[in-house]
Short mmCIF file of C-alpha atoms and ligand atoms in Angstrom, two decimals:
data_model
loop_
_atom_site.label_atom_id
_atom_site.label_comp_id
_atom_site.label_asym_id
_atom_site.label_seq_id
_atom_site.Cartn_x
_atom_site.Cartn_y
_atom_site.Cartn_z
CA MET A 1 -5.54 -47.31 4.28
CA LYS A 2 -4.13 -47.32 7.66
CA ILE A 3 -3.06 -50.98 8.71
CA SER A 4 -4.17 -51.47 12.33
CA CYS A 5 -1.87 -53.22 14.54
CA ILE A 6 -2.79 -56.72 15.85
CA ASN A 7 0.55 -57.43 17.30
CA THR A 8 1.59 -54.09 19.02
CA TYR A 9 5.06 -55.21 19.47
CA LEU A 10 5.67 -55.68 15.65
CA CYS A 11 4.10 -52.41 14.61
CA SER A 12 6.31 -49.34 14.97
CA PHE A 13 4.46 -45.97 14.59
CA MET A 14 6.60 -44.41 16.81
CA LYS A 15 6.89 -40.55 17.58
CA VAL A 16 10.06 -38.65 18.57
CA PHE A 17 9.47 -35.65 20.85
CA LYS A 18 12.54 -33.24 21.38
CA PHE A 19 12.49 -30.96 24.38
CA GLY A 20 14.85 -28.05 24.28
CA GLY A 21 16.62 -26.06 27.26
CA ALA A 22 13.84 -23.80 27.91
CA SER A 23 11.40 -26.63 28.23
CA VAL A 24 13.42 -28.00 31.22
CA LYS A 25 14.75 -24.81 32.57
CA ASP A 26 13.42 -25.51 36.17
CA ALA A 27 11.38 -27.70 38.17
CA GLU A 28 8.16 -26.47 37.19
CA ALA A 29 9.16 -26.95 33.62
CA VAL A 30 10.38 -30.67 34.06
CA LYS A 31 6.88 -31.32 35.83
CA ASN A 32 5.14 -29.86 32.73
CA VAL A 33 7.20 -32.16 30.49
CA GLY A 34 5.93 -34.99 32.75
CA LYS A 35 2.32 -33.72 32.13
CA ILE A 36 2.69 -33.52 28.33
CA LEU A 37 4.08 -37.02 28.25
CA GLN A 38 1.07 -38.28 30.27
CA LYS A 39 -1.22 -37.09 27.32
CA PHE A 40 0.83 -39.60 25.21
CA SER A 41 0.88 -42.39 27.48
CA GLY A 42 -0.54 -44.76 24.81
CA ASP A 43 1.96 -44.05 22.15
CA LYS A 44 5.51 -45.32 21.55
CA LEU A 45 8.04 -42.61 22.29
CA LEU A 46 11.55 -41.68 22.03
CA ILE A 47 12.28 -38.26 23.83
CA VAL A 48 15.34 -36.51 23.12
CA ILE A 49 16.12 -33.82 25.49
CA SER A 50 18.68 -30.83 25.59
CA ALA A 51 20.72 -29.38 28.47
CA MET A 52 18.68 -27.55 31.03
CA GLY A 53 18.12 -23.62 30.45
CA LYS A 54 21.47 -22.01 29.70
CA THR A 55 23.69 -24.88 30.80
CA THR A 56 25.53 -25.49 27.52
CA ASN A 57 26.64 -21.68 27.79
CA ALA A 58 27.73 -22.22 31.25
CA LEU A 59 29.82 -25.26 30.43
CA GLU A 60 31.49 -23.36 27.48
CA ARG A 61 32.62 -20.96 30.16
CA VAL A 62 33.82 -23.68 32.34
CA MET A 63 35.75 -25.11 29.33
CA ASN A 64 37.36 -21.88 28.37
CA GLU A 65 38.59 -21.02 31.96
CA TRP A 66 39.95 -24.75 32.32
CA TYR A 67 41.62 -24.45 29.01
CA ASP A 68 43.17 -20.95 29.94
CA GLY A 69 44.69 -22.53 33.15
CA LYS A 70 42.18 -20.46 35.46
CA LEU A 71 41.19 -23.59 37.42
CA GLU A 72 39.74 -21.79 40.08
CA GLU A 73 37.32 -19.93 38.09
CA ALA A 74 36.39 -23.12 36.10
CA HIS A 75 35.62 -24.85 39.49
CA ARG A 76 33.63 -21.92 40.72
CA GLU A 77 31.58 -21.85 37.39
CA LEU A 78 31.16 -25.64 37.72
CA ALA A 79 29.73 -25.27 41.37
CA GLU A 80 27.16 -22.71 40.03
CA ILE A 81 25.97 -25.14 37.52
CA LYS A 82 25.79 -27.85 40.04
CA ASN A 83 23.71 -25.65 42.30
CA PHE A 84 21.64 -24.90 39.51
CA HIS A 85 20.83 -28.22 38.97
CA ASN A 86 20.58 -29.26 42.70
CA LYS A 87 17.93 -26.69 43.17
CA ILE A 88 15.83 -28.17 40.50
CA ILE A 89 16.23 -31.59 41.99
CA GLY A 90 15.35 -30.05 45.38
CA ASP A 91 12.27 -28.58 43.86
CA LEU A 92 11.19 -31.84 42.25
CA VAL A 93 11.68 -33.80 45.36
CA GLY A 94 10.18 -31.29 47.66
CA GLY A 95 12.65 -31.60 50.40
CA ASP A 96 12.98 -35.50 50.26
CA LEU A 97 16.71 -35.76 50.91
CA GLN A 98 16.47 -39.61 50.54
CA ASN A 99 16.09 -39.15 46.68
CA ASN A 100 17.16 -41.32 44.05
CA TYR A 101 19.22 -38.66 42.14
CA HIS A 102 22.77 -40.11 42.92
CA ASP A 103 23.60 -40.65 39.05
CA VAL A 104 23.37 -37.01 38.67
CA ASP A 105 25.95 -36.45 41.55
CA ASN A 106 28.21 -38.88 39.84
CA LEU A 107 28.00 -37.17 36.52
CA PHE A 108 29.30 -34.02 38.43
CA ILE A 109 31.99 -35.89 40.24
CA GLU A 110 33.21 -36.97 36.92
CA LEU A 111 33.21 -33.54 35.39
CA GLU A 112 34.93 -32.32 38.36
CA CYS A 113 37.56 -34.91 37.96
CA ASN A 114 37.85 -33.99 34.26
CA ILE A 115 38.97 -30.55 35.17
CA GLU A 116 40.83 -31.13 38.11
CA ASN A 117 44.18 -30.32 36.52
CA ALA A 118 45.06 -28.20 33.59
CA PRO A 119 44.75 -29.97 30.28
CA VAL A 120 47.63 -31.75 28.84
CA ASN A 121 46.22 -32.33 25.32
CA LYS A 122 45.65 -28.84 23.85
CA ASP A 123 43.11 -29.94 21.30
CA TYR A 124 40.33 -27.44 22.07
CA ASN A 125 37.62 -28.84 20.01
CA PHE A 126 38.27 -32.13 21.59
CA LEU A 127 38.37 -31.01 25.00
CA TYR A 128 35.23 -29.02 24.48
CA ASP A 129 33.13 -31.99 23.53
CA GLN A 130 34.35 -33.95 26.45
CA ILE A 131 33.14 -31.15 28.92
CA VAL A 132 30.14 -29.64 27.24
CA GLY A 133 28.25 -32.70 26.39
CA TYR A 134 27.59 -33.30 30.04
CA GLY A 135 24.81 -30.77 30.07
CA GLU A 136 22.62 -33.33 28.16
CA LEU A 137 23.76 -36.19 30.32
CA ILE A 138 22.67 -34.52 33.35
CA SER A 139 19.45 -33.09 32.16
CA THR A 140 18.28 -36.51 30.86
CA LYS A 141 19.01 -38.17 33.99
CA ILE A 142 17.36 -35.65 36.08
CA VAL A 143 14.10 -36.03 33.79
CA SER A 144 14.22 -39.88 33.73
CA ILE A 145 14.34 -40.21 37.52
CA TYR A 146 11.61 -37.45 38.08
CA LEU A 147 9.44 -39.46 35.63
CA GLN A 148 10.18 -42.68 37.47
CA SER A 149 9.07 -40.88 40.55
CA ILE A 150 5.65 -40.14 39.12
CA LYS A 151 5.38 -43.65 37.93
CA MET A 152 6.08 -43.02 34.29
CA GLU A 153 8.34 -46.06 33.70
CA ASN A 154 11.11 -45.07 31.43
CA ARG A 155 14.47 -46.29 30.25
CA TRP A 156 17.33 -43.79 30.28
CA LEU A 157 19.69 -44.35 27.32
CA ASP A 158 23.15 -43.01 26.25
CA ALA A 159 22.80 -41.36 22.86
CA ARG A 160 26.58 -42.00 22.35
CA ASN A 161 25.61 -45.68 21.97
CA PHE A 162 23.71 -44.98 18.97
CA ILE A 163 24.91 -41.82 17.28
CA GLN A 164 28.27 -42.69 15.47
CA THR A 165 30.14 -39.88 14.21
CA SER A 166 33.30 -38.64 12.32
CA SER A 167 35.96 -37.01 14.48
CA ASP A 168 35.18 -33.40 13.49
CA TYR A 169 34.91 -32.35 17.17
CA ARG A 170 32.21 -29.79 17.83
CA GLU A 171 30.74 -30.06 14.31
CA ALA A 172 30.59 -34.13 14.06
CA LYS A 173 29.21 -35.55 10.96
CA ILE A 174 27.02 -38.69 11.28
CA ASN A 175 28.41 -42.07 10.14
CA TRP A 176 25.14 -43.17 8.76
CA ASP A 177 25.64 -46.81 8.20
CA PRO A 178 26.59 -47.69 11.87
CA THR A 179 24.26 -45.34 13.10
CA LEU A 180 21.17 -46.87 11.35
CA ASP A 181 22.43 -50.37 12.08
CA LEU A 182 22.74 -49.55 15.87
CA ILE A 183 19.18 -47.73 16.21
CA SER A 184 17.24 -50.25 14.06
CA LYS A 185 18.81 -53.43 15.82
CA LYS A 186 19.43 -52.25 19.35
CA LEU A 187 17.17 -49.21 20.11
CA LEU A 188 14.01 -49.74 18.11
CA PRO A 189 13.05 -53.01 20.17
CA LEU A 190 13.51 -51.04 23.28
CA VAL A 191 11.17 -48.09 22.20
CA ASN A 192 8.77 -50.58 21.14
CA ARG A 193 8.52 -51.89 24.64
CA GLN A 194 8.82 -48.85 26.66
CA LEU A 195 9.30 -44.81 26.95
CA VAL A 196 12.95 -44.09 26.19
CA ILE A 197 14.71 -41.01 27.26
CA THR A 198 18.05 -39.87 25.61
CA GLN A 199 20.17 -36.85 24.75
CA GLY A 200 20.29 -34.51 21.88
CA PHE A 201 23.73 -33.03 20.56
CA ILE A 202 26.08 -35.69 21.64
CA GLY A 203 27.59 -38.77 19.72
CA ARG A 204 30.51 -40.94 19.69
CA ASN A 205 33.57 -41.52 17.28
CA GLU A 206 35.40 -44.52 16.36
CA ARG A 207 38.09 -43.73 19.09
CA ASN A 208 35.19 -43.85 21.67
CA ASN A 209 35.22 -40.29 22.57
CA THR A 210 32.30 -37.95 22.80
CA THR A 211 31.47 -35.67 20.21
CA THR A 212 28.95 -33.01 19.71
CA LEU A 213 26.89 -32.10 16.58
CA GLY A 214 27.11 -28.42 16.51
CA ARG A 215 25.33 -25.60 18.92
CA GLU A 216 21.65 -26.14 18.92
CA GLY A 217 22.14 -29.59 17.42
CA SER A 218 19.56 -31.54 19.47
CA ASP A 219 16.80 -31.03 16.77
CA TYR A 220 19.23 -32.76 14.57
CA SER A 221 19.57 -35.69 16.80
CA ALA A 222 15.76 -35.98 16.98
CA SER A 223 15.83 -35.99 13.26
CA ILE A 224 18.39 -38.63 12.94
CA PHE A 225 16.65 -41.06 15.58
CA ALA A 226 13.43 -40.51 13.56
CA PHE A 227 15.05 -41.28 10.35
CA CYS A 228 16.77 -44.40 11.73
CA LEU A 229 13.71 -45.53 13.63
CA ASP A 230 11.26 -44.64 10.44
CA ALA A 231 9.16 -42.74 13.10
CA GLU A 232 5.67 -41.52 12.01
CA SER A 233 6.64 -37.94 13.16
CA VAL A 234 8.96 -35.71 15.18
CA THR A 235 7.55 -33.08 17.60
CA ILE A 236 9.73 -30.18 18.80
CA TRP A 237 8.23 -28.69 21.84
CA LYS A 238 9.08 -25.07 22.14
CA ASP A 239 8.28 -21.84 24.07
CA VAL A 240 6.55 -20.40 21.00
CA ALA A 241 3.13 -21.36 19.60
CA GLY A 242 4.62 -22.55 16.18
CA VAL A 243 6.82 -21.26 13.36
CA MET A 244 5.79 -17.59 12.84
CA ASN A 245 6.53 -15.66 9.75
CA VAL A 246 8.66 -13.15 11.87
CA ASP A 247 10.02 -13.09 15.37
CA PRO A 248 7.28 -11.30 17.56
CA LYS A 249 10.07 -9.75 19.59
CA ARG A 250 11.27 -7.92 16.41
CA MET A 251 8.02 -6.83 14.61
CA SER A 252 4.44 -6.57 15.25
CA GLY A 253 1.77 -8.59 13.30
CA ALA A 254 3.50 -12.03 13.52
CA LYS A 255 1.29 -15.01 12.30
CA ILE A 256 1.72 -18.81 13.03
CA MET A 257 2.41 -20.49 9.64
CA ARG A 258 0.14 -23.74 10.21
CA GLU A 259 1.86 -25.67 7.32
CA ILE A 260 5.12 -25.26 5.68
CA SER A 261 6.69 -27.43 2.96
CA PHE A 262 10.11 -28.97 3.59
CA ASN A 263 11.48 -26.99 0.91
CA LYS A 264 10.40 -23.77 2.27
CA ALA A 265 11.54 -24.70 5.72
CA ILE A 266 15.05 -25.47 4.29
CA GLU A 267 15.06 -22.09 2.46
CA LEU A 268 14.09 -20.39 5.73
CA ALA A 269 16.62 -22.12 7.66
CA TYR A 270 19.40 -21.33 5.04
CA TYR A 271 18.53 -17.57 5.49
CA GLY A 272 18.88 -17.70 9.21
CA ALA A 273 15.38 -18.55 10.55
CA THR A 274 16.71 -19.80 14.21
CA ILE A 275 13.47 -21.76 14.90
CA LEU A 276 14.55 -24.24 12.38
CA HIS A 277 18.16 -25.96 12.86
CA PRO A 278 19.28 -26.23 9.02
CA LYS A 279 20.61 -29.87 9.17
CA THR A 280 17.26 -31.14 10.87
CA MET A 281 15.05 -31.15 7.82
CA GLN A 282 17.13 -33.14 5.42
CA PRO A 283 16.79 -36.58 7.04
CA LEU A 284 12.98 -36.00 7.47
CA LEU A 285 12.65 -35.10 3.97
CA ARG A 286 14.00 -38.09 2.64
CA LYS A 287 11.35 -40.29 4.54
CA SER A 288 8.61 -37.74 4.36
CA ILE A 289 8.38 -37.74 8.21
CA PRO A 290 6.40 -34.84 9.31
CA LEU A 291 7.96 -32.25 11.79
CA TYR A 292 5.62 -30.57 14.23
CA VAL A 293 6.49 -27.45 16.16
CA ARG A 294 4.29 -27.12 19.22
CA SER A 295 4.18 -25.08 22.43
CA PHE A 296 4.99 -26.77 25.87
CA VAL A 297 3.02 -23.85 27.24
CA ASP A 298 -0.11 -24.56 25.32
CA PRO A 299 0.26 -28.41 24.69
CA ASP A 300 -3.36 -28.44 23.36
CA GLU A 301 -2.73 -25.86 20.56
CA LYS A 302 -1.79 -27.61 17.18
CA GLY A 303 1.15 -25.34 16.36
CA SER A 304 2.84 -25.81 12.82
CA VAL A 305 3.84 -28.80 10.72
CA ILE A 306 6.57 -29.10 8.23
CA ARG A 307 5.85 -31.68 5.80
CA LYS A 308 5.48 -32.40 2.07
CA VAL A 309 3.06 -29.80 0.76
CA ASP A 310 1.67 -29.56 -2.72
CA LYS A 311 3.34 -26.41 -4.18
CA THR A 312 -0.02 -24.88 -5.38
CA LYS A 313 -1.65 -25.21 -1.68
CA GLU A 314 1.29 -23.56 0.08
CA GLU A 315 0.58 -20.17 1.90
CA ASN A 316 2.37 -17.46 0.33
CA ILE A 317 2.86 -15.51 3.46
CA THR A 318 5.83 -13.17 3.73
CA CYS A 319 8.51 -14.19 6.04
CA TYR A 320 11.13 -11.87 7.72
CA ILE A 321 14.16 -13.17 9.00
CA PHE A 322 16.85 -11.03 10.94
CA LYS A 323 20.50 -11.71 11.39
CA ASP A 324 22.33 -9.22 13.68
CA ASP A 325 26.04 -8.95 14.19
CA GLN A 326 26.83 -8.73 10.61
CA ILE A 327 30.03 -6.99 9.19
CA LEU A 328 30.28 -5.50 5.91
CA LEU A 329 33.66 -5.22 3.93
CA ARG A 330 33.78 -3.28 0.66
CA LEU A 331 36.92 -4.04 -1.12
CA SER A 332 38.37 -2.03 -4.03
CA SER A 333 41.63 -2.55 -5.96
CA LYS A 334 44.47 -0.24 -5.05
CA ASP A 335 45.36 0.56 -8.73
CA PHE A 336 41.87 1.47 -9.71
CA SER A 337 41.55 -1.53 -11.79
CA PHE A 338 38.36 -3.39 -12.10
CA ILE A 339 37.64 -6.34 -9.65
CA VAL A 340 38.17 -9.36 -11.78
CA GLU A 341 37.80 -13.10 -11.51
CA SER A 342 41.31 -13.36 -10.04
CA HIS A 343 40.66 -10.91 -7.34
CA LEU A 344 37.35 -12.65 -6.55
CA SER A 345 39.14 -16.14 -6.49
CA SER A 346 41.75 -14.90 -3.99
CA ILE A 347 39.24 -13.38 -1.76
CA PHE A 348 37.02 -16.52 -1.92
CA SER A 349 39.97 -18.82 -0.82
CA MET A 350 40.71 -16.75 1.97
CA LEU A 351 37.19 -16.85 3.23
CA ALA A 352 37.14 -20.57 2.80
CA GLN A 353 40.27 -21.00 4.67
CA LEU A 354 38.86 -19.27 7.61
CA ASN A 355 35.52 -21.04 7.14
CA ILE A 356 33.52 -17.67 6.94
CA GLN A 357 30.14 -17.92 5.51
CA VAL A 358 29.30 -14.92 3.14
CA ASN A 359 25.53 -14.09 3.72
CA VAL A 360 25.09 -11.64 0.99
CA MET A 361 27.68 -10.22 -1.68
CA GLN A 362 27.48 -7.66 -4.48
CA ASN A 363 29.87 -6.54 -7.14
CA SER A 364 30.26 -3.55 -9.31
CA ALA A 365 33.03 -2.67 -11.76
CA ILE A 366 35.24 -1.11 -8.99
CA SER A 367 34.18 -2.73 -6.01
CA PHE A 368 33.16 -6.17 -4.26
CA SER A 369 31.10 -6.11 -1.11
CA PHE A 370 30.07 -8.84 1.18
CA CYS A 371 28.39 -9.37 4.47
CA ALA A 372 28.97 -12.07 7.02
CA THR A 373 28.47 -12.76 10.62
CA TYR A 374 31.07 -11.19 12.85
CA ASP A 375 33.57 -13.33 14.43
CA GLU A 376 36.28 -11.32 16.27
CA ARG A 377 39.03 -14.19 15.93
CA LYS A 378 38.43 -14.73 12.25
CA PHE A 379 38.07 -11.36 11.00
CA ALA A 380 41.29 -10.48 13.08
CA THR A 381 43.01 -12.72 10.57
CA LEU A 382 41.22 -11.93 7.43
CA ILE A 383 41.40 -8.16 7.52
CA PRO A 384 45.19 -7.54 7.55
CA GLN A 385 45.32 -10.41 4.55
CA LEU A 386 42.92 -8.46 2.42
CA LYS A 387 44.57 -5.09 3.15
CA GLU A 388 47.69 -6.22 1.33
CA PHE A 389 45.84 -6.48 -1.89
CA PHE A 390 42.90 -4.06 -1.46
CA ILE A 391 41.66 -0.82 -0.21
CA LEU A 392 39.08 -1.83 2.61
CA GLU A 393 36.04 -0.06 3.98
CA ILE A 394 34.51 -1.83 7.06
CA PHE A 395 30.97 -1.57 8.46
CA LYS A 396 30.16 -3.07 11.72
CA ASP A 397 27.05 -3.74 13.86
CA LEU A 398 24.87 -4.23 10.89
CA THR A 399 21.60 -6.15 10.30
CA LEU A 400 20.66 -8.25 7.61
CA ILE A 401 17.07 -8.82 6.81
CA THR A 402 15.84 -11.46 4.35
CA LEU A 403 12.14 -11.16 3.05
CA HIS A 404 11.03 -14.46 1.80
CA ASN A 405 8.11 -14.16 -0.72
CA PHE A 406 7.98 -10.43 -0.67
CA LYS A 407 5.39 -9.18 -2.99
CA GLY A 408 5.58 -5.09 -2.57
CA ASN A 409 7.69 -3.08 -4.53
CA GLU A 410 8.08 -0.38 -1.68
CA LEU A 411 10.56 -0.40 1.20
CA PRO A 412 9.06 -2.47 4.01
CA ASP A 413 7.99 -0.14 7.08
CA ILE A 414 10.89 -1.56 9.39
CA LEU A 415 13.49 0.03 7.03
CA LYS A 416 11.95 3.51 6.72
CA ASP A 417 14.59 5.44 8.91
CA LYS A 418 17.50 3.01 8.33
CA LYS A 419 20.76 3.48 6.52
CA ILE A 420 20.82 0.88 3.87
CA LEU A 421 24.00 -0.56 2.66
CA ILE A 422 23.26 -3.37 0.45
CA GLU A 423 19.91 -4.20 -1.33
CA GLN A 424 19.31 -7.23 -3.37
CA HIS A 425 16.39 -8.60 -5.15
CA SER A 426 16.07 -12.14 -6.67
CA LYS A 427 12.83 -13.97 -7.71
CA ASN A 428 11.30 -14.21 -4.36
CA VAL A 429 13.85 -13.09 -1.88
CA VAL A 430 14.86 -9.45 -1.04
CA GLN A 431 17.75 -8.82 1.21
CA TYR A 432 18.65 -5.66 2.98
CA VAL A 433 21.98 -4.90 5.04
CA TYR A 434 21.24 -1.95 7.23
CA GLN A 435 22.66 -0.02 10.11
N1 LIG B 1 22.51 -28.01 24.49
C1 LIG B 1 22.99 -27.60 23.23
C2 LIG B 1 23.03 -26.11 22.72
O1 LIG B 1 22.63 -25.33 23.61
C3 LIG B 1 22.13 -28.40 22.28
C4 LIG B 1 20.93 -27.93 22.00
O2 LIG B 1 20.26 -27.23 22.87
O3 LIG B 1 20.16 -28.10 20.91
O4 LIG B 1 23.44 -25.62 21.81
MG1 MG B 2 20.49 -25.91 24.44
#
């Protein structure tokens, strides 16, 4: 039975919407967000927005140039980011120079001041968060002011006042107790009253500094807000029609999966399905809050939903997950002895120290192979360390494909003419590393 609301102020039934970079990449896209929101004008909504288009990548470049002391380059790059946003504002206001976007200008002034002089503090990760987090502050200001201009009353809020985190800059962990407390006491009454616009990706630590939740972390922000607000659902608006069983750019015959269980979604994200951010599902699973993935291009299409699904009713379609930029290292001992536990333990401690995640591994009597995503800096440290103890064969530019729920015994067509370096079968997962 659904209890109907007599006092709308007390009833929550909130929805959290998340709009990613592509959904606000230009003025047309921002207007489209406005049209989508108009369809939900009767709902209580919290809107979480990412930086516009590829702004986060551009801010990363500003950060790197500034950090390396290339101040002129950093300012030039920042000027381009400013032009990009000013063009969007210009297109939104249609030449109305008396516009109300001063807050955006102020954010750019702050950013310019921040990078005026070479950094004194050399903590890269800390500085990164202080600079890169501006992408979301700017995008939400623009969307909020635009919505106001089309008479959609809304309240812009700084997510950092609610999302409380550890000081692990660039990978901040949520401090759940204060976050829950702030959101339920301070944010919930506001969302009950009006449309609220806030940022994904950013939070704040106990020292009052900005932190970020890791690249592509805005989905996770949406899920944290939904958890703490006891929202009825989260909707991620994307440029695809839903969650597909394979990236249509890589293989033909992609199908939309209409209903996916949390467990399956978590597994797919674990194997590298980029449409789902791995951390996003956990808070939603805890409270059984469904996650909708819908297209901002076709907002009337129903898309996909990730929720509690009865195991017997789950669609058993095969999913193909590709991971490029893989490196494979094959190690054998220098004295022809077997690879034993003591070798493995030293290999894994080196990997753990460098924070390298192994995607697939395989061992035989005389060799141990593993495949990981290539990172130039990390492998430049690891390879000489391993060479001290092992004979090393290195293969680069590989792809890892994971087949989830693969029934056939034969090689999938996509691998027919490929050189396969590792093949691994487990109960319902098959993985190949190929060139
Ligand atoms: N803007 C951030 C990024 O591009 C966060 C996000 O988009 O989810 O990584
Ligand atoms: Mg983004």
